[in-house]
PDB file of C-alpha atoms in Angstrom:
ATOM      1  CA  UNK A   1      91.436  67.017 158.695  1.00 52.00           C
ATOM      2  CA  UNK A   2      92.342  66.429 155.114  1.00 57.00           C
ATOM      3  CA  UNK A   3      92.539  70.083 154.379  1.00 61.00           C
ATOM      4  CA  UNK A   4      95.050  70.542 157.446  1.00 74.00           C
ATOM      5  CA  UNK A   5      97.352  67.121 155.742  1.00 76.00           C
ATOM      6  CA  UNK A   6      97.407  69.156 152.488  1.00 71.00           C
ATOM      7  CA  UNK A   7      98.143  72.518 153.888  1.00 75.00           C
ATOM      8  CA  UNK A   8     101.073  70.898 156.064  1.00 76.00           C
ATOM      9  CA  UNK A   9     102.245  69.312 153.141  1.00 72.00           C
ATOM     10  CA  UNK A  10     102.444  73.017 150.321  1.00 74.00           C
ATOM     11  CA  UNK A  11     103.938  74.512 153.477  1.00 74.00           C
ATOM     12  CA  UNK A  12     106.501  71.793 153.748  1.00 71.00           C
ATOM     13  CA  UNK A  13     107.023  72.459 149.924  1.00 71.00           C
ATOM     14  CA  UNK A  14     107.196  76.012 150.476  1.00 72.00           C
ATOM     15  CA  UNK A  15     109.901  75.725 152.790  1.00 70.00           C
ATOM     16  CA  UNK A  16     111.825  73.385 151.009  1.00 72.00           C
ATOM     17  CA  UNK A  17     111.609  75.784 147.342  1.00 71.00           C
ATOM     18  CA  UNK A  18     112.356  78.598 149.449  1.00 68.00           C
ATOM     19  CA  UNK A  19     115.779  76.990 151.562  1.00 70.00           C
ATOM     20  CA  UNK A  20     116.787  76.232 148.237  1.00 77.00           C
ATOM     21  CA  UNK A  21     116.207  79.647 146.601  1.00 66.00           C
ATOM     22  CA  UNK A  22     118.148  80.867 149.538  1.00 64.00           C
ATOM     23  CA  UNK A  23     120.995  78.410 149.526  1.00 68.00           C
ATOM     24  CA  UNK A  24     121.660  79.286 145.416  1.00 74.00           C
ATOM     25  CA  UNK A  25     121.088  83.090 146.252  1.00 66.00           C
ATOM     26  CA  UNK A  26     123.916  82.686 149.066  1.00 68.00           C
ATOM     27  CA  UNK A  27     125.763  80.254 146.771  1.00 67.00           C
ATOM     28  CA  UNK A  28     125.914  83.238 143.969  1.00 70.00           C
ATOM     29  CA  UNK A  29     127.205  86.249 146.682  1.00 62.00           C
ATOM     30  CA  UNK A  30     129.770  83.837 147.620  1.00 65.00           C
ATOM     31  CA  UNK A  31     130.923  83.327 144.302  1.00 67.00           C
ATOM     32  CA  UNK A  32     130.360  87.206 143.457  1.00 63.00           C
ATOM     33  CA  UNK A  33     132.716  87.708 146.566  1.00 69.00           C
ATOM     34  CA  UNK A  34     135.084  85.263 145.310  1.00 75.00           C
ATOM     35  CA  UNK A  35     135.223  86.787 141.984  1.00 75.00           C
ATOM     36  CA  UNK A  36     135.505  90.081 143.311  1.00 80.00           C
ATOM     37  CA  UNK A  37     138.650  88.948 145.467  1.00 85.00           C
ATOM     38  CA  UNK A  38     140.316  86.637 142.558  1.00 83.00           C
ATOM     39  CA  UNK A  39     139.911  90.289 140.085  1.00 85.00           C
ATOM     40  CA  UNK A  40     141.213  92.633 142.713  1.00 88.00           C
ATOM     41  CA  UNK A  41     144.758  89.804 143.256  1.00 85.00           C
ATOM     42  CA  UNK A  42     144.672  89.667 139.568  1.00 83.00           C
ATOM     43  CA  UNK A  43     144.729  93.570 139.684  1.00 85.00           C
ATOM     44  CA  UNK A  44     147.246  94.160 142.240  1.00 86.00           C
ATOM     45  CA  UNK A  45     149.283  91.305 140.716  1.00 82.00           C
ATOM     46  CA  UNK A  46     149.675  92.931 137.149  1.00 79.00           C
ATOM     47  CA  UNK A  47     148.842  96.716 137.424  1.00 80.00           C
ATOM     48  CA  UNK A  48     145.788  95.909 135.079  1.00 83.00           C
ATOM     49  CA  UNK A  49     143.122  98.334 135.616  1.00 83.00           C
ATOM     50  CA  UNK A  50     140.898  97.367 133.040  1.00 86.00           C
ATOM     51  CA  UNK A  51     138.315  95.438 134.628  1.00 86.00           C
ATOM     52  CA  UNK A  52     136.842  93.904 131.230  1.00 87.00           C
ATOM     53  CA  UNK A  53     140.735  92.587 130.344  1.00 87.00           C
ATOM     54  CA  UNK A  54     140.294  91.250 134.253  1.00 87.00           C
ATOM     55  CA  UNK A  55     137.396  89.598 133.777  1.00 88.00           C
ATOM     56  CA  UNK A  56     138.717  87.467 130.144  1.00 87.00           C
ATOM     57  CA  UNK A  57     142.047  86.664 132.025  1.00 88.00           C
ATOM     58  CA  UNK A  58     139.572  85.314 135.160  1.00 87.00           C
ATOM     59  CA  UNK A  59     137.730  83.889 132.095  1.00 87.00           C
ATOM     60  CA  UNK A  60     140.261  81.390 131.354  1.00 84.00           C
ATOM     61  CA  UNK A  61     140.776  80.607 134.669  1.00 84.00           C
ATOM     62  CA  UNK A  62     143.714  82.552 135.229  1.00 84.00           C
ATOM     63  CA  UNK A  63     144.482  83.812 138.593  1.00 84.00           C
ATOM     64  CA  UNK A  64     147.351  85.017 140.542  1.00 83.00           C
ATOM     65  CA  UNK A  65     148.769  82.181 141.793  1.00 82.00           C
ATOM     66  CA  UNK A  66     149.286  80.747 137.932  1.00 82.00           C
ATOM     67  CA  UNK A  67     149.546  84.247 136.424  1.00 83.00           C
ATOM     68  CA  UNK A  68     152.974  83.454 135.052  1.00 85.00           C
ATOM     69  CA  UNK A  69     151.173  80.700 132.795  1.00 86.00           C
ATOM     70  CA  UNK A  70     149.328  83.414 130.986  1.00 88.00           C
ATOM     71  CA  UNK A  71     152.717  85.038 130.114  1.00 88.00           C
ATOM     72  CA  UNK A  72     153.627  82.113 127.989  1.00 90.00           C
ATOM     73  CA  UNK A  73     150.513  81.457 126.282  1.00 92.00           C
ATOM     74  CA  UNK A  74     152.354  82.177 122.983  1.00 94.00           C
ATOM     75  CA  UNK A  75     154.277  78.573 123.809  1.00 94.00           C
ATOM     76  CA  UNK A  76     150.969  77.052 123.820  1.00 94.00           C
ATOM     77  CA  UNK A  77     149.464  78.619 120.810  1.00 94.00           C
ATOM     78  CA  UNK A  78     153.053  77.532 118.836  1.00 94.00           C
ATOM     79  CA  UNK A  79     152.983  74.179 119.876  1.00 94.00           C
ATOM     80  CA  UNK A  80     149.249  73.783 118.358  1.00 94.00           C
ATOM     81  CA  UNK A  81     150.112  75.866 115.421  1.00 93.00           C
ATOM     82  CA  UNK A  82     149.575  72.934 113.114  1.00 90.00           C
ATOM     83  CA  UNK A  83     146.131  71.953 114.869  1.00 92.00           C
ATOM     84  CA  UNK A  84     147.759  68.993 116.793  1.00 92.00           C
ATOM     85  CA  UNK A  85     150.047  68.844 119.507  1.00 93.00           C
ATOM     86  CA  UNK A  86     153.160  66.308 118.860  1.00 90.00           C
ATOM     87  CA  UNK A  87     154.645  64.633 121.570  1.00 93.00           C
ATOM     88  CA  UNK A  88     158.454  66.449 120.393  1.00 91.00           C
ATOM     89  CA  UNK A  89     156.450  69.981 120.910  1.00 91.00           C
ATOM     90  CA  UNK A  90     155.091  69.119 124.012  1.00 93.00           C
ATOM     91  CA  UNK A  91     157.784  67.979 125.832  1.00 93.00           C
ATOM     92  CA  UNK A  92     159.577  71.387 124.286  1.00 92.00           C
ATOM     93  CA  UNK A  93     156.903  73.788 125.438  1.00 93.00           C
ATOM     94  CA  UNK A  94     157.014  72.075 128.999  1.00 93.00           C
ATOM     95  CA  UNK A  95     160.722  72.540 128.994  1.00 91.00           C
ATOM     96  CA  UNK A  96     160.538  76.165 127.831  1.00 90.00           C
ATOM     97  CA  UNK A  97     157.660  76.796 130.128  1.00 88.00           C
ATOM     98  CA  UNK A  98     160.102  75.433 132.887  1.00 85.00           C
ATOM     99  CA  UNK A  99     161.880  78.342 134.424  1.00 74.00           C
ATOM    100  CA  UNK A 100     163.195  79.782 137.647  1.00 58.00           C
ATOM    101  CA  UNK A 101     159.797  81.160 138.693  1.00 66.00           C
ATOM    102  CA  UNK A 102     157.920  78.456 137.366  1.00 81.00           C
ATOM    103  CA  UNK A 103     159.389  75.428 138.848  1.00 82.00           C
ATOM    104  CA  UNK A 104     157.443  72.018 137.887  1.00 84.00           C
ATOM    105  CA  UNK A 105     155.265  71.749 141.276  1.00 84.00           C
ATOM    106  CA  UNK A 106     154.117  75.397 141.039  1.00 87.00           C
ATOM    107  CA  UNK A 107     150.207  76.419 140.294  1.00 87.00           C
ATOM    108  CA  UNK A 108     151.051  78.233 137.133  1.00 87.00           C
ATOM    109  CA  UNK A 109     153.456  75.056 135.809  1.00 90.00           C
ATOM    110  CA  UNK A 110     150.010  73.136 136.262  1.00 90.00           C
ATOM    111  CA  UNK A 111     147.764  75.443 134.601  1.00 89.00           C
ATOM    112  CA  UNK A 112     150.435  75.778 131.780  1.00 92.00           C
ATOM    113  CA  UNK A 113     150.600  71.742 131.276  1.00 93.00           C
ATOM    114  CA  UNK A 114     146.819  71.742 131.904  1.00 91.00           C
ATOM    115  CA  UNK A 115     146.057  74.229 128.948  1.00 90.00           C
ATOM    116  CA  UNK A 116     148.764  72.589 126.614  1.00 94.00           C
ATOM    117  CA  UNK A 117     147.252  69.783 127.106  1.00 93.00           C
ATOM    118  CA  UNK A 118     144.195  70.594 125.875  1.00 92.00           C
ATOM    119  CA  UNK A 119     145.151  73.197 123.306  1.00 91.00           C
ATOM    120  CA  UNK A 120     144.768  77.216 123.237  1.00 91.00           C
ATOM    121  CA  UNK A 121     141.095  78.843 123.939  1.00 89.00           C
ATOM    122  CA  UNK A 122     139.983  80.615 121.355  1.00 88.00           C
ATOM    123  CA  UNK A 123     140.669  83.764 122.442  1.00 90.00           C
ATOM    124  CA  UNK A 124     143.293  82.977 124.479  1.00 91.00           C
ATOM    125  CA  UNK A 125     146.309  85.162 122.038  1.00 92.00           C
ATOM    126  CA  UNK A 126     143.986  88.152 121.866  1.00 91.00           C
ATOM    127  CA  UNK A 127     144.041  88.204 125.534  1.00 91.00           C
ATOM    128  CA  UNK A 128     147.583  87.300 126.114  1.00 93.00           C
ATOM    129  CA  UNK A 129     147.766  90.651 123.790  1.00 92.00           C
ATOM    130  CA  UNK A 130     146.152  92.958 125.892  1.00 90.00           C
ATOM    131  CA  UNK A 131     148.105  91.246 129.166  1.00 89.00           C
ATOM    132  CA  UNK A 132     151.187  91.659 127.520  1.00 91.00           C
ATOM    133  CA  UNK A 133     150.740  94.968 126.777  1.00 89.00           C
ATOM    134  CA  UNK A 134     149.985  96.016 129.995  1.00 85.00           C
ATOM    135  CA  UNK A 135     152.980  94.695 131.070  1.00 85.00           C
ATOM    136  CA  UNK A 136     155.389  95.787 128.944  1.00 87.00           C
ATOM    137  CA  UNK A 137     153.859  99.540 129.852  1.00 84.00           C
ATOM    138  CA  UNK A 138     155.160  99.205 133.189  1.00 80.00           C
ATOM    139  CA  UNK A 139     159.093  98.541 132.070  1.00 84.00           C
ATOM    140  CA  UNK A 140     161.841  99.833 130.808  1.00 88.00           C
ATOM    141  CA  UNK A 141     163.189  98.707 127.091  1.00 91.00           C
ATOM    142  CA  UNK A 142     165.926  96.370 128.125  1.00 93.00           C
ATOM    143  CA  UNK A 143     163.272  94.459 130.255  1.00 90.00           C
ATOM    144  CA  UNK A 144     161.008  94.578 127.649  1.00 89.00           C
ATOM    145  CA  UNK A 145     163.537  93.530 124.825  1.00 92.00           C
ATOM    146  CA  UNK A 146     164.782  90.285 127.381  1.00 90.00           C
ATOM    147  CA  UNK A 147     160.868  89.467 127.508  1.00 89.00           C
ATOM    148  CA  UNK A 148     160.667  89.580 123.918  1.00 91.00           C
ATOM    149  CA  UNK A 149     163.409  87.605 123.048  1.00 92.00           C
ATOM    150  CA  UNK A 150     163.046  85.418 125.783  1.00 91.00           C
ATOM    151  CA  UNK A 151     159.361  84.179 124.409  1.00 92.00           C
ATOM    152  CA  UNK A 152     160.260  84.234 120.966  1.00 93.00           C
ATOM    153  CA  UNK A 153     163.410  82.090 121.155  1.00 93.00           C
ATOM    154  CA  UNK A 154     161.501  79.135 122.876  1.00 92.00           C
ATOM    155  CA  UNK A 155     158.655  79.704 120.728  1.00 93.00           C
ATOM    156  CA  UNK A 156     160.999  78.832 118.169  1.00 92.00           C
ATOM    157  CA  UNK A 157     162.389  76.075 119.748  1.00 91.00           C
ATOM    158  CA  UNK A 158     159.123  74.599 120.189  1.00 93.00           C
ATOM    159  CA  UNK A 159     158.264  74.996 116.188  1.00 91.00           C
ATOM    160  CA  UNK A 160     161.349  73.609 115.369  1.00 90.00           C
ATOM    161  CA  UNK A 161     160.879  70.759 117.868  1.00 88.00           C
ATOM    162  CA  UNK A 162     158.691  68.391 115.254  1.00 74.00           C
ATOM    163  CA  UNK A 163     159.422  69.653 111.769  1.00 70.00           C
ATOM    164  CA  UNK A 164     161.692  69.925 109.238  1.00 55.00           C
ATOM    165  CA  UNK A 165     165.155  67.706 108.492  1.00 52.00           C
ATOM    166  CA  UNK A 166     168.211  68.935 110.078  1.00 55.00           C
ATOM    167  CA  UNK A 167     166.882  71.914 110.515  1.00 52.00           C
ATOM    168  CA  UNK A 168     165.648  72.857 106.978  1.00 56.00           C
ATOM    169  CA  UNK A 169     161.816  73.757 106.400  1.00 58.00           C
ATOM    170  CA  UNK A 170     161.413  73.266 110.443  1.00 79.00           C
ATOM    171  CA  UNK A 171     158.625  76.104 110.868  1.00 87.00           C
ATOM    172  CA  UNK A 172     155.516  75.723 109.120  1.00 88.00           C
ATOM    173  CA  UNK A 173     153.445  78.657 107.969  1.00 90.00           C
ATOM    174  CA  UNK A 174     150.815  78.522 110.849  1.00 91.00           C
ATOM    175  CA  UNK A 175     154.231  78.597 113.303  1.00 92.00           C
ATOM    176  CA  UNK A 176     155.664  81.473 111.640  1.00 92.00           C
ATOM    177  CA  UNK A 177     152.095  83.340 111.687  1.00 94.00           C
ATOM    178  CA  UNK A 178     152.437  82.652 115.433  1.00 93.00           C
ATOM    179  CA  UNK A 179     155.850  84.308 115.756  1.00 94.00           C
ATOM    180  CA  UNK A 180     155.068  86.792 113.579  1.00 95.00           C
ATOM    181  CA  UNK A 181     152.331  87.698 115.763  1.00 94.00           C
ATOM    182  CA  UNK A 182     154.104  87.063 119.183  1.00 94.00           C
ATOM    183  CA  UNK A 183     156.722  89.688 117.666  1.00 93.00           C
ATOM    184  CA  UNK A 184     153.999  92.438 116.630  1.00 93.00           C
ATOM    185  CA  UNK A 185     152.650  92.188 119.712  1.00 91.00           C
ATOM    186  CA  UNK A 186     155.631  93.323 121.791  1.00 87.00           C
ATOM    187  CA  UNK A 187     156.788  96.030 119.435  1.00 84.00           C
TER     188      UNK A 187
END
């Protein structure tokens, strides 16, 4: 009888490791799926084919619906330039991020005030880079030339949001490392 108790009770175990083997092995093809999904939107979205580019924008947590945050990651990186975010930047980077397409209630408004808030990822220019790249493949100069002076001219509204006295010595070094590299980046 006791052997019958103790068999009952590894099966019991058994069944118990194995439903939750299954439910994390389900859990995993339905985030594969998802992944899958959010990459091929992302594709379709930009005209990026690259699936490792794909995968660091998805990374960051980037997808289509708040795509048009990753085109003004450079406003994030400037206003963190200086390794701090000042309350004059941020409320110029919000305002700069605030445009026709990216109205205050929209995901990619969110995502931007999300990210400014707590600063740029690492690696988050280098893929902004290859993004913007992409992008600027797929248009003609004059669209490419309002992008570029677009971004640069509220980056620079942003770096001259905290600094300087009426106006003189209002971009620090870092900040004009960050335009410099916005501005070698879309050239």
């Amino acid at each position: 009888m006791k052997k019958d108790i103790f068999k009952e009770r590894e099966r019991a175990f058994e069944a118990v490791y194995f439903a939750k083997h299954d439910a994390e092995l389900i859990e995993r093809l339905h985030q594969n799926r998802e992944e899958s999904r959010d990459r091929r939107d992302l594709a379709k979205a930009t005209g990026i084919s690259n699936e490792g580019l794909l995968d660091r924008i998805l990374e960051l947590g980037v997808r289509s619906s708040s795509l048009e945050a990753l085109s003004l990651a450079p406003l994030i990186c400037m206003a963190w330039a200086d390794g701090s975010l000042a309350q004059d930047q941020r409320t110029a980077a919000l305002k700069a991020a605030m445009t026709e397409e990216i109205g205050k209630d929209t995901p990619s408004f969110l995502f931007f005030e999300a990210m400014l808030s707590h600063g740029p990822d690492p690696k988050l220019m280098e893929i902004w880079r290859g993004y913007i790249a992409s992008l600027l493949r797929h248009l003609d100069a004059r669209a490419s030339e309002l992008i570029r002076s677009s971004l640069l001219d509220r980056a620079e509204e942003i770096a001259k949001a905290s600094g300087g006295i009426m106006g003189v010595g209002s971009i620090s070094r870092n900040e004009r490392q960050v335009l410099d590299e916005i501005e070698s980046a879309m050239n």
